[in-house]
Coordinates of C-alpha atoms and ligand atoms in Angstrom, one line a residue:
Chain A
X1 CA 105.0 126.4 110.2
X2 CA 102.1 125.1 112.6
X3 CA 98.2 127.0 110.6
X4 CA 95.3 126.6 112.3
X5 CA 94.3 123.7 109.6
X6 CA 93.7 120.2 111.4
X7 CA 95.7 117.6 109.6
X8 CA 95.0 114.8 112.2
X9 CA 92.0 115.1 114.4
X10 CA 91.2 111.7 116.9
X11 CA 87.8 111.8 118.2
X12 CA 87.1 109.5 121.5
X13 CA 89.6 107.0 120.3
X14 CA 89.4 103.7 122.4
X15 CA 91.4 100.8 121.7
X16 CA 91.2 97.5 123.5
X17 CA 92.9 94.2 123.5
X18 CA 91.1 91.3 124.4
X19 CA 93.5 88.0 126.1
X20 CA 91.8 85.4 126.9
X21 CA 88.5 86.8 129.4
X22 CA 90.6 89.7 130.1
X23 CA 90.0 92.9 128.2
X24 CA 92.5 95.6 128.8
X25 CA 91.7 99.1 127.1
X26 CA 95.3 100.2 126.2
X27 CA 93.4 104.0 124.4
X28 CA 90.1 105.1 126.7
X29 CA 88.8 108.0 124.7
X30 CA 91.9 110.0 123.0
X31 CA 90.4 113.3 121.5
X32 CA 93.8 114.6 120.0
X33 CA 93.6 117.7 117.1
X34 CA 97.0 118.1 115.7
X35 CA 98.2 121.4 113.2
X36 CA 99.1 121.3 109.8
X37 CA 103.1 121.9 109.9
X38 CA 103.0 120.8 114.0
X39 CA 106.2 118.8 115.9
X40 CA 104.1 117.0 118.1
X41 CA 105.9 114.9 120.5
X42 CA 103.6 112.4 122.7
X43 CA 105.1 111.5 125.5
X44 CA 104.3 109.0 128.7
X45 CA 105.2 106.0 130.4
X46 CA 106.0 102.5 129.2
X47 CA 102.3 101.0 128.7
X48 CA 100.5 103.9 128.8
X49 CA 99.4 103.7 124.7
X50 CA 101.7 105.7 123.0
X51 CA 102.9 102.8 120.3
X52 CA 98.9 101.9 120.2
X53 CA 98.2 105.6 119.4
X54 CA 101.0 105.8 116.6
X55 CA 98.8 102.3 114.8
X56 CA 95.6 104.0 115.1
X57 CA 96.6 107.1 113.8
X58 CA 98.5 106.2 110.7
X59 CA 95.9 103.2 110.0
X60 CA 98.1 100.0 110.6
X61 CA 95.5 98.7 113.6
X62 CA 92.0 98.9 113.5
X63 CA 90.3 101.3 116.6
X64 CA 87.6 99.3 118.8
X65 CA 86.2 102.6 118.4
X66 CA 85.9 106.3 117.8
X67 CA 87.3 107.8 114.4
X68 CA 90.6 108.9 113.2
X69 CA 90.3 111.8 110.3
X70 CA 93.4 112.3 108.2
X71 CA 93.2 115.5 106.4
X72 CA 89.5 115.5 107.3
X73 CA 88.8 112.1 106.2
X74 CA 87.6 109.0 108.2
X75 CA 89.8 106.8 108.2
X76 CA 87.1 104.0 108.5
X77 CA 85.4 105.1 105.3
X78 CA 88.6 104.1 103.4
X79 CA 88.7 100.5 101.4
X80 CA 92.0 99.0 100.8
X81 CA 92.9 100.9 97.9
X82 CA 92.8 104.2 100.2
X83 CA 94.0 103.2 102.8
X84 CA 97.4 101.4 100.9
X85 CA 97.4 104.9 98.9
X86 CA 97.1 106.7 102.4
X87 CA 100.1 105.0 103.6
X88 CA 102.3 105.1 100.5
X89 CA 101.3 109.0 100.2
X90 CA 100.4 110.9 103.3
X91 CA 102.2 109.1 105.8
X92 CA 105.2 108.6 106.1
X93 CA 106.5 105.9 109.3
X94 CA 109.5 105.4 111.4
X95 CA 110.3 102.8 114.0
X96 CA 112.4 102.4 116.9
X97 CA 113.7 99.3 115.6
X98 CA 114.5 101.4 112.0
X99 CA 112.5 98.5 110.0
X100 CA 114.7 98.5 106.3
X101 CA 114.1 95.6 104.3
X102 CA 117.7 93.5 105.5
X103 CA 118.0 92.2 101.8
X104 CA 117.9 96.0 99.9
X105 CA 120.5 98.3 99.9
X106 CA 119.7 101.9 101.4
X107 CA 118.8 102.9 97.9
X108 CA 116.2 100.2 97.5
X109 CA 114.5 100.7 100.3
X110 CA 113.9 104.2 99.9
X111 CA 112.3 103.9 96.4
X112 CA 110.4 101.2 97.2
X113 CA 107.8 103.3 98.5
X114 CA 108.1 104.9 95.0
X115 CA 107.6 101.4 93.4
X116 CA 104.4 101.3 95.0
X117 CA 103.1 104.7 94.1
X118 CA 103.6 103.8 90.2
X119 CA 106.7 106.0 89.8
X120 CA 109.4 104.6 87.0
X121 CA 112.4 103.1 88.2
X122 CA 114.8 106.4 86.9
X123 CA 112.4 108.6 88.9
X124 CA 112.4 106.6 92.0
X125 CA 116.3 106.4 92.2
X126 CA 117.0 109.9 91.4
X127 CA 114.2 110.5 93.7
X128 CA 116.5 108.3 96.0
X129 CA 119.4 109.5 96.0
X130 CA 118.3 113.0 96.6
X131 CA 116.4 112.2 99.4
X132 CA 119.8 109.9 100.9
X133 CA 122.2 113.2 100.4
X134 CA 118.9 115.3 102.5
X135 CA 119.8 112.7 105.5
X136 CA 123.5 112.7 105.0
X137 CA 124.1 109.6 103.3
X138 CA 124.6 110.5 99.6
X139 CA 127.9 108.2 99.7
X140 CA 126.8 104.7 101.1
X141 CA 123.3 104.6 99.3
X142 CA 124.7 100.8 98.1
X143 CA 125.0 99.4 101.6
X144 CA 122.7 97.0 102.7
X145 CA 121.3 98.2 106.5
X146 CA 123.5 95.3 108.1
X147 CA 126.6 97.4 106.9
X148 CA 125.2 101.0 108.5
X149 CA 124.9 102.2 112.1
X150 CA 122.1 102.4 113.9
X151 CA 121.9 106.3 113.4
X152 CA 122.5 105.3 109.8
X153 CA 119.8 102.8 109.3
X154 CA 117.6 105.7 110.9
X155 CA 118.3 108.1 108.5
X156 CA 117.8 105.6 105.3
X157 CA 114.4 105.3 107.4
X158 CA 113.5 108.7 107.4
X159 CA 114.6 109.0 103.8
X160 CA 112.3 105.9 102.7
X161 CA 109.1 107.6 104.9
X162 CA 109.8 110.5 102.8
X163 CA 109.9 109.3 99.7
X164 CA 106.7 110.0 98.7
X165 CA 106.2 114.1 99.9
X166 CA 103.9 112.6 102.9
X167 CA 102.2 115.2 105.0
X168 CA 102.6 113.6 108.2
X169 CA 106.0 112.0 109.6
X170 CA 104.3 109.6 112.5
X171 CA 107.6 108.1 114.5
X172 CA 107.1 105.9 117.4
X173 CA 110.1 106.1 119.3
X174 CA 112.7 106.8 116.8
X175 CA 116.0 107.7 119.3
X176 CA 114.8 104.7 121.2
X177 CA 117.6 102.6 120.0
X178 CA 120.1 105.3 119.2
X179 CA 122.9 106.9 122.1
X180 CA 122.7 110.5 123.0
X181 CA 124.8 111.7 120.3
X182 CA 123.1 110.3 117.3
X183 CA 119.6 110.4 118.9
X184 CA 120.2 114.2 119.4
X185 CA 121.1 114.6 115.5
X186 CA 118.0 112.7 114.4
X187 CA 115.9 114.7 116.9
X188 CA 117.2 117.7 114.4
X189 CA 117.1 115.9 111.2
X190 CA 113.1 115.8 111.8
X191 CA 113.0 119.4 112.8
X192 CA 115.0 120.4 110.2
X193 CA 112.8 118.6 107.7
X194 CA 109.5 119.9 109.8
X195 CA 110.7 123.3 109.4
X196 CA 112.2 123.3 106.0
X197 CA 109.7 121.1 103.8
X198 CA 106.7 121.9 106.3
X199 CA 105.9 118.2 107.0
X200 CA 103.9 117.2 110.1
X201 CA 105.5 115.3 112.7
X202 CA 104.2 113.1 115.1
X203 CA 106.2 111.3 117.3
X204 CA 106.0 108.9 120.6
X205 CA 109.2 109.1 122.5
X206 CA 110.5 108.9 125.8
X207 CA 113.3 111.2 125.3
X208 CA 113.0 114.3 126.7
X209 CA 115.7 115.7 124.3
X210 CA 112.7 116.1 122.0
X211 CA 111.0 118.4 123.9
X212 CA 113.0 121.5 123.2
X213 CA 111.8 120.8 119.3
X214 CA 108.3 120.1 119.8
X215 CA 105.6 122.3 119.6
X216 CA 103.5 120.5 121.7
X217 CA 103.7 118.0 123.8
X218 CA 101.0 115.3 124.4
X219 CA 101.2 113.4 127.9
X220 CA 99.3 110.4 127.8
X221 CA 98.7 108.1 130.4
X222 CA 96.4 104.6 130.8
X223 CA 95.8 105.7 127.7
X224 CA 94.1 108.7 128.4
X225 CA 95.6 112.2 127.6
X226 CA 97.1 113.9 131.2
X227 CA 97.5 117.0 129.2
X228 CA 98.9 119.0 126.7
X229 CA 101.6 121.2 126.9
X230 CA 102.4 124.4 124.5
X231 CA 106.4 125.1 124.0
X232 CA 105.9 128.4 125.6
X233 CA 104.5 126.8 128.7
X234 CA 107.5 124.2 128.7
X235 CA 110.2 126.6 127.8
X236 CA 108.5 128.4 131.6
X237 CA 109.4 125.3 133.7
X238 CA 111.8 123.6 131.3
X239 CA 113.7 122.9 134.9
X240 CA 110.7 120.8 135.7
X241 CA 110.6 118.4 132.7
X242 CA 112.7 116.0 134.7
X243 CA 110.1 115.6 137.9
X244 CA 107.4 116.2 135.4
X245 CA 108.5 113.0 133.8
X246 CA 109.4 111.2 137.0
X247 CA 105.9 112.3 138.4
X248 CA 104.2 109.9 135.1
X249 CA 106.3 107.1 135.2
X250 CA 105.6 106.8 138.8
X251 CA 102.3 107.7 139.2
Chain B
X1 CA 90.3 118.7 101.5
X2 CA 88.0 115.3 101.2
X3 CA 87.0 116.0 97.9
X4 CA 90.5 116.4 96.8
X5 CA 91.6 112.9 98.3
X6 CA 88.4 111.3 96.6
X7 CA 89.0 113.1 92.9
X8 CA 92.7 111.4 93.6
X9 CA 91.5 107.8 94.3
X10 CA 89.8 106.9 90.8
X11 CA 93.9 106.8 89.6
X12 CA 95.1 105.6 92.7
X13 CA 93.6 102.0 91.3
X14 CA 95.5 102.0 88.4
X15 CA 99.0 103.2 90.1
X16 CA 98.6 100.8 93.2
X17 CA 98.1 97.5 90.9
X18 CA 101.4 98.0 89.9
X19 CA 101.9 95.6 86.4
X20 CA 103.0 91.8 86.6
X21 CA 106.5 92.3 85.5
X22 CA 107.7 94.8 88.1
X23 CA 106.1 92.1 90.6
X24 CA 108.2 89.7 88.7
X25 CA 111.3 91.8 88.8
X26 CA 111.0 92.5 92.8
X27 CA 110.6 88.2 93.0
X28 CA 113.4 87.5 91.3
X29 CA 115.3 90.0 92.8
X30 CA 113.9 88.9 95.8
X31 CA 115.2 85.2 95.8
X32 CA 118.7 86.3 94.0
X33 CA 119.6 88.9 97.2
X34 CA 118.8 86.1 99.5
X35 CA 120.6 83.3 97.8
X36 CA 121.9 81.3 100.3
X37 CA 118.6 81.4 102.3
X38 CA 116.2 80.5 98.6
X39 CA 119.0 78.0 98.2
X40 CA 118.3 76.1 101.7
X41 CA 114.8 76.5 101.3
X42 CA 114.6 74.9 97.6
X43 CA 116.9 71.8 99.1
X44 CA 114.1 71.5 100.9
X45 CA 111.9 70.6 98.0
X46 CA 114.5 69.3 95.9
X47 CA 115.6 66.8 98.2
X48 CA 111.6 65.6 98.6
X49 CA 111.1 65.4 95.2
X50 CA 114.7 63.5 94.5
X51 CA 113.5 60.9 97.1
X52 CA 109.9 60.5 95.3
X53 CA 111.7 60.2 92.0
X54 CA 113.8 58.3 93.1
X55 CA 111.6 55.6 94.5
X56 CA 109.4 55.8 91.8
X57 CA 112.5 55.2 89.0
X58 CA 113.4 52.3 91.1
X59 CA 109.4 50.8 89.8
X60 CA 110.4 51.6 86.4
X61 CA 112.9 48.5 86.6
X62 CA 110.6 45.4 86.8
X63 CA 111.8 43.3 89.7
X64 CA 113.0 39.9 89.4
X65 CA 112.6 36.3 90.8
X66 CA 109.7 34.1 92.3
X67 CA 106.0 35.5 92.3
X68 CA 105.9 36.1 95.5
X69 CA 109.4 38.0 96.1
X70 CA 108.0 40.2 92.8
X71 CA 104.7 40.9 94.7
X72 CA 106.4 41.7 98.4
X73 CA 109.1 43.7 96.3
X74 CA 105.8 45.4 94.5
X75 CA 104.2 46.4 97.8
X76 CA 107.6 47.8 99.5
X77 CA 108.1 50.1 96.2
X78 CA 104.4 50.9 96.8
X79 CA 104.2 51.7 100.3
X80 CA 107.6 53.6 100.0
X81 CA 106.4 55.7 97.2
X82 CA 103.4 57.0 99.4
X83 CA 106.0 57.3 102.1
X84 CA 108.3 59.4 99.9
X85 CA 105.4 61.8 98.8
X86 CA 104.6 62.3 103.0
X87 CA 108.0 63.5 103.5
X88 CA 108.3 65.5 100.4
X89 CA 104.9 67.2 101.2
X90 CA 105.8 67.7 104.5
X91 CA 109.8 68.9 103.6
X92 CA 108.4 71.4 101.7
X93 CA 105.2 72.7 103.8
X94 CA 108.2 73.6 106.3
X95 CA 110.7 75.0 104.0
X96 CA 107.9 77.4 102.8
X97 CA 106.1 77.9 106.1
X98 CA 109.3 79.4 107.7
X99 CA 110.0 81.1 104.3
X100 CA 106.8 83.1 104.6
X101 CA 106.9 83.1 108.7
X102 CA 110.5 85.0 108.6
X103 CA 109.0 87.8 106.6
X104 CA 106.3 88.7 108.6
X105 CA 107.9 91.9 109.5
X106 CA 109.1 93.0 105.8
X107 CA 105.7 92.1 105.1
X108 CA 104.0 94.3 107.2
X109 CA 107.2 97.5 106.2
X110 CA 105.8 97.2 102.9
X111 CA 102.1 97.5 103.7
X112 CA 103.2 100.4 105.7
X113 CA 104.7 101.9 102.2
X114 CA 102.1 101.2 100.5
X115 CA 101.8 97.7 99.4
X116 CA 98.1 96.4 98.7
X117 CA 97.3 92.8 100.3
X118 CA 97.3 91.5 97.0
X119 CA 100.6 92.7 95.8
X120 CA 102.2 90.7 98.7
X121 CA 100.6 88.0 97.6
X122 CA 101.3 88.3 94.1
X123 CA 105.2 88.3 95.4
X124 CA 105.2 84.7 97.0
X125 CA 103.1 83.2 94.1
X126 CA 105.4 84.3 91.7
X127 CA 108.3 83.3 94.2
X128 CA 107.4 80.1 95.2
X129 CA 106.6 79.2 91.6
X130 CA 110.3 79.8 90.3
X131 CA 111.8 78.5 93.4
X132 CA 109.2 75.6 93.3
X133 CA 109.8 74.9 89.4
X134 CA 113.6 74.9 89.4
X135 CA 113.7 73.2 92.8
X136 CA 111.2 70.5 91.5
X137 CA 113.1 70.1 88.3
X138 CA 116.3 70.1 89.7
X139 CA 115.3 67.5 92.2
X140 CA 113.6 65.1 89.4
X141 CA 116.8 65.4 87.3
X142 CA 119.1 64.0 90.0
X143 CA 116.9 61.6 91.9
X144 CA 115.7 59.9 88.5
X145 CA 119.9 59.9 87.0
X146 CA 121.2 58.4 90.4
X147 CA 118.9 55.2 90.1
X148 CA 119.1 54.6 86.7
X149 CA 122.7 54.4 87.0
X150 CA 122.7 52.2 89.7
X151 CA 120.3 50.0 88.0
X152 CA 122.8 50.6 84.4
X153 CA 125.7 49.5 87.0
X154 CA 123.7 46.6 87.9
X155 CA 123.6 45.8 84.7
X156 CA 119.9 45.9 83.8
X157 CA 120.7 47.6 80.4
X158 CA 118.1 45.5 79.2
X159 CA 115.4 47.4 80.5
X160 CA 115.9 50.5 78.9
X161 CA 113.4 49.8 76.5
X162 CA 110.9 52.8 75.2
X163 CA 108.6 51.9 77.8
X164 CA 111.3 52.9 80.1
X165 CA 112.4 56.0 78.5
X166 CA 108.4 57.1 78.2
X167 CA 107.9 56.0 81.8
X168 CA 110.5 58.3 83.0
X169 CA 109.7 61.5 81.0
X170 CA 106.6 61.1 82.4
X171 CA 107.2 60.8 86.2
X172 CA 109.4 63.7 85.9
X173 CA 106.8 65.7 84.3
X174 CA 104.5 64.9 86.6
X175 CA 106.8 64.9 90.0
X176 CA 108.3 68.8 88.2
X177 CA 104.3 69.8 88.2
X178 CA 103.8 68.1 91.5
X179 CA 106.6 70.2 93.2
X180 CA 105.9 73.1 92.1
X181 CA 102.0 72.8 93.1
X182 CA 102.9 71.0 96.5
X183 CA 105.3 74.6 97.0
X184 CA 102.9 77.1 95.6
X185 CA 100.4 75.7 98.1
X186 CA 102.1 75.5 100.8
X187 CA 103.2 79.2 100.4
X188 CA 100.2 80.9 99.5
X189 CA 98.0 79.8 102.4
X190 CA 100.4 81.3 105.1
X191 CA 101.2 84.3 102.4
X192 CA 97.5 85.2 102.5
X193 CA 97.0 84.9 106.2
X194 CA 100.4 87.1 106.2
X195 CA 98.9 89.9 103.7
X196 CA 95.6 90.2 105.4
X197 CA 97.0 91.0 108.7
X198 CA 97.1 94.4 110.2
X199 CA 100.5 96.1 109.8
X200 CA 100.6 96.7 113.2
X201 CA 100.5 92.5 113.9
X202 CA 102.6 91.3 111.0
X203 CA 105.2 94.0 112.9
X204 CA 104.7 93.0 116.1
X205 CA 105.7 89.2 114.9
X206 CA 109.2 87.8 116.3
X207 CA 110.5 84.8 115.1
Ligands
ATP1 N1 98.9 93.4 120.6 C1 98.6 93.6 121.9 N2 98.0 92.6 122.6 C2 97.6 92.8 123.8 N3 98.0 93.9 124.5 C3 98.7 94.9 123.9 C4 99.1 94.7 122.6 N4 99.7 95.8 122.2 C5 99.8 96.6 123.3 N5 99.2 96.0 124.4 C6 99.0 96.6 125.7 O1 98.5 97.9 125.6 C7 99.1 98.8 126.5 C8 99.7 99.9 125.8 O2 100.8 99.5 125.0 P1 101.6 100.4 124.1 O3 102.5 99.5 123.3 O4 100.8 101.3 123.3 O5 102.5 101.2 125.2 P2 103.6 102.3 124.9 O6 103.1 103.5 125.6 O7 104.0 102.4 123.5 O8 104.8 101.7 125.8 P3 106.4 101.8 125.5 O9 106.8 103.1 125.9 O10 106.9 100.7 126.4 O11 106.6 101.5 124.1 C9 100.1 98.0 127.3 O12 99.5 97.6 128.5 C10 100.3 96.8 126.4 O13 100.6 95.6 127.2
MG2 MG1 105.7 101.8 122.4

């Protein structure tokens, strides 16, 4: 599981968003070092950053400033061509609102990350289909995401962000649009596919049904990290994690 | 760790340029699955070009009568040729514009997977050429047939001298090539701005 190798390390990450004359820093100075193998769950209030944390991190927005190293690489050194290779090969990206291509079946859309890693057609399929029957959904692999369930449409995600044997999972939000039920069997698909094929995950969430999963939790807040909690420390005042929450949403 | 990833990138460039025909193959595919959508949009430019082709046929057939009803006929068919080319420009900026603008977010999925800018790119050129060359060609077709019969009806059979026939292979030559250059334009400009956009933005896009 979690070594003591960094796999993401943030170093005084600040992020701001300039309307009009107003500048509003949405990240003021994240220092974040996550494990090899971790379940990270970052966790906050609406606002606070976590969706701009998830861009920085896996390279889809720009930082105003500080460095984000992936597998101890700048992330700001990288050209196109890296950064397009770093996407289609060490991380892998789920959304809240599942994002599948609406014209490609299930199957398509989890080899077209394959496409763009130069893999032939047979190999990405087969490739595919394996990955579909790991999420559960060996048998509808020719339905386009209009025809599946939300839960569904989340699973063909997390197949597609897997395609490529990515060594970080980054997920902002990915129960956000699910009920209880299905939310709760995603919440064990990832830590089922953290534990068993050792990938990093990284996710923003609000639902606290994720913390009994995580490793560590990350509480950010005006887009500063509040603090970081261990399991072992959460698993002490697990009774707590409701006021705990209650206490950040209402500061 | 680092020197790994950097032994890695001199094939990355190879593998990420993926060839010309698989971007042809995802194009095709791409306007086939959304038929009904790639058929609104090319009656977009079909209809444009019909109407230029149409007008234009229409000067083919020499008009008839006193000097002066030949020159006022002249300068209608002339003002109303420039006026047909406005609204086929214009049909067809809009068509593509709102093709391109209602993929913002597939765009930006597939940079997340791995798409280079240039790959997108590469997709709607290839795209709006075939949708641009059958729409053009299409729309030439009909719009020069319908006013040649009309005028056949009328019975100018007269005028369908050589002069005639070579006049009207050319203006649909040139109104197919004009289509399909008025559509690649007016899809690559907003393709580009698409493809160079952060993920993050080209996500955050709702239409
Ligand atoms: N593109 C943008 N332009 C301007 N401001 C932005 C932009 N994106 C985010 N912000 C602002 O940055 C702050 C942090 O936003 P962010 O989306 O990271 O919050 P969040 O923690 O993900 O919230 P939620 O839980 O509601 O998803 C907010 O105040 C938000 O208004
Ligand atoms: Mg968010």
């Amino acid at each position: 599981m979690a070594s003591n190798e960094y796999v993401v390390r943030t170093k005084g990450l600040v992020k701001e968003y300039t309307m009009g004359d107003q500048v509003l820093r949405a990240l003021n100075g994240v220092d974040l070092d996550i494990f090899r193998g971790e379940y990270i769950s970052i966790m906050g209030p609406s606002g606070s950053g976590k969706s701009t944390l998830f861009n920085a991190i896996g390279g889809l927005d720009k930082p105003s400033n500080g460095s984000v190293f992936i597998n101890d690489v700048d992330m700001a050194q990288l050209d196109a061509q890296e950064l397009a290779y770093l996407r289609c090969h060490t991380i892998g990206y789920i959304f809240q609102t599942f994002n599948l291509i609406p014209v490609m079946t299930a199957l398509e859309n989890v080899t077209l990350p394959t496409v763009f890693a130069g893999m032939s057609t047979d190999d990405g399929i087969e490739r595919g289909m394996e990955l579909l029957k790991i999420v559960g959904l060996g048998e509808r692999f020719f339905h386009k995401p209009s025809e599946l369930s939300g839960g569904q449409q989340q699973r063909v995600a997390i197949a597609r962000a897997l395609a490529n044997n990515p060594s970080i999972v980054l997920a902002d939000e990915p129960t956000g649009n699910l009920d209880l039920k299905t939310g709760t069997e995603i919440i064990h698909l990832l830590k089922k596919l953290n534990r068993e094929q050792g990938v990093t995950v990284i996710s923003a969430t609000h639902d606290l049904k994720m913390v009994d999963v995580s490793d560590r939790i990350v509480w950010i807040r005006d887009g500063r990290i509040a603090k970081i909690e261990e399991r072992a420390e959460i698993e002490l005042h697990i009774g707590e994690m409701e006021g705990e929450q209650e206490e950040l949403t209402h500061p | 760790m680092s020197t790994n990833i950097n032994h890695k990138d001199r094939k990355i460039h190879r593998q990420i340029s993926l060839p010309f025909s698989k971007a042809f193959q995802i194009s095709l595919e791409s306007i086939r699955i959304r038929f009904w959508r790639s058929l609104i949009t090319a009656s977009g430019i079909f209809l444009g070009i019909a109407f230029f082709v149409a007008v234009r046929t229409g000067m083919l057939f020499p008009a008839t009568g006193s000097v002066s009803t030949v020159i006022a006929a002249q300068n209608r068919q002339l003002w109303l040729s420039i006026m047909a080319l406005v609204v086929c420009t214009v049909g067809i900026t809009n068509a593509m514009l709102m093709a391109v603008t209602e993929r913002y977010k597939e765009i930006g999925t597939m940079k997340c997977l791995g798409a280079l800018d240039s790959f997108i790119v590469k997709l709607f050129f290839i795209e709006s050429c075939l949708l641009g060359l059958i729409a053009s060609v299409a729309g030439s077709l009909i719009g020069w047939f319908f006013v040649t019969i009309i005028h056949l009806l009328g019975g100018e059979m007269s005028h369908m001298t050589t002069i005639f026939w070579l006049g009207s292979l050319k203006l649909i030559g040139f109104s197919t090539l004009l289509g399909t250059f008025l559509t690649f334009l007016a899809t690559i400009f907003p393709a580009i701005r698409a493809a160079q956009m952060p993920p993050a933005a080209a996500l955050r896009v709702e239409i």
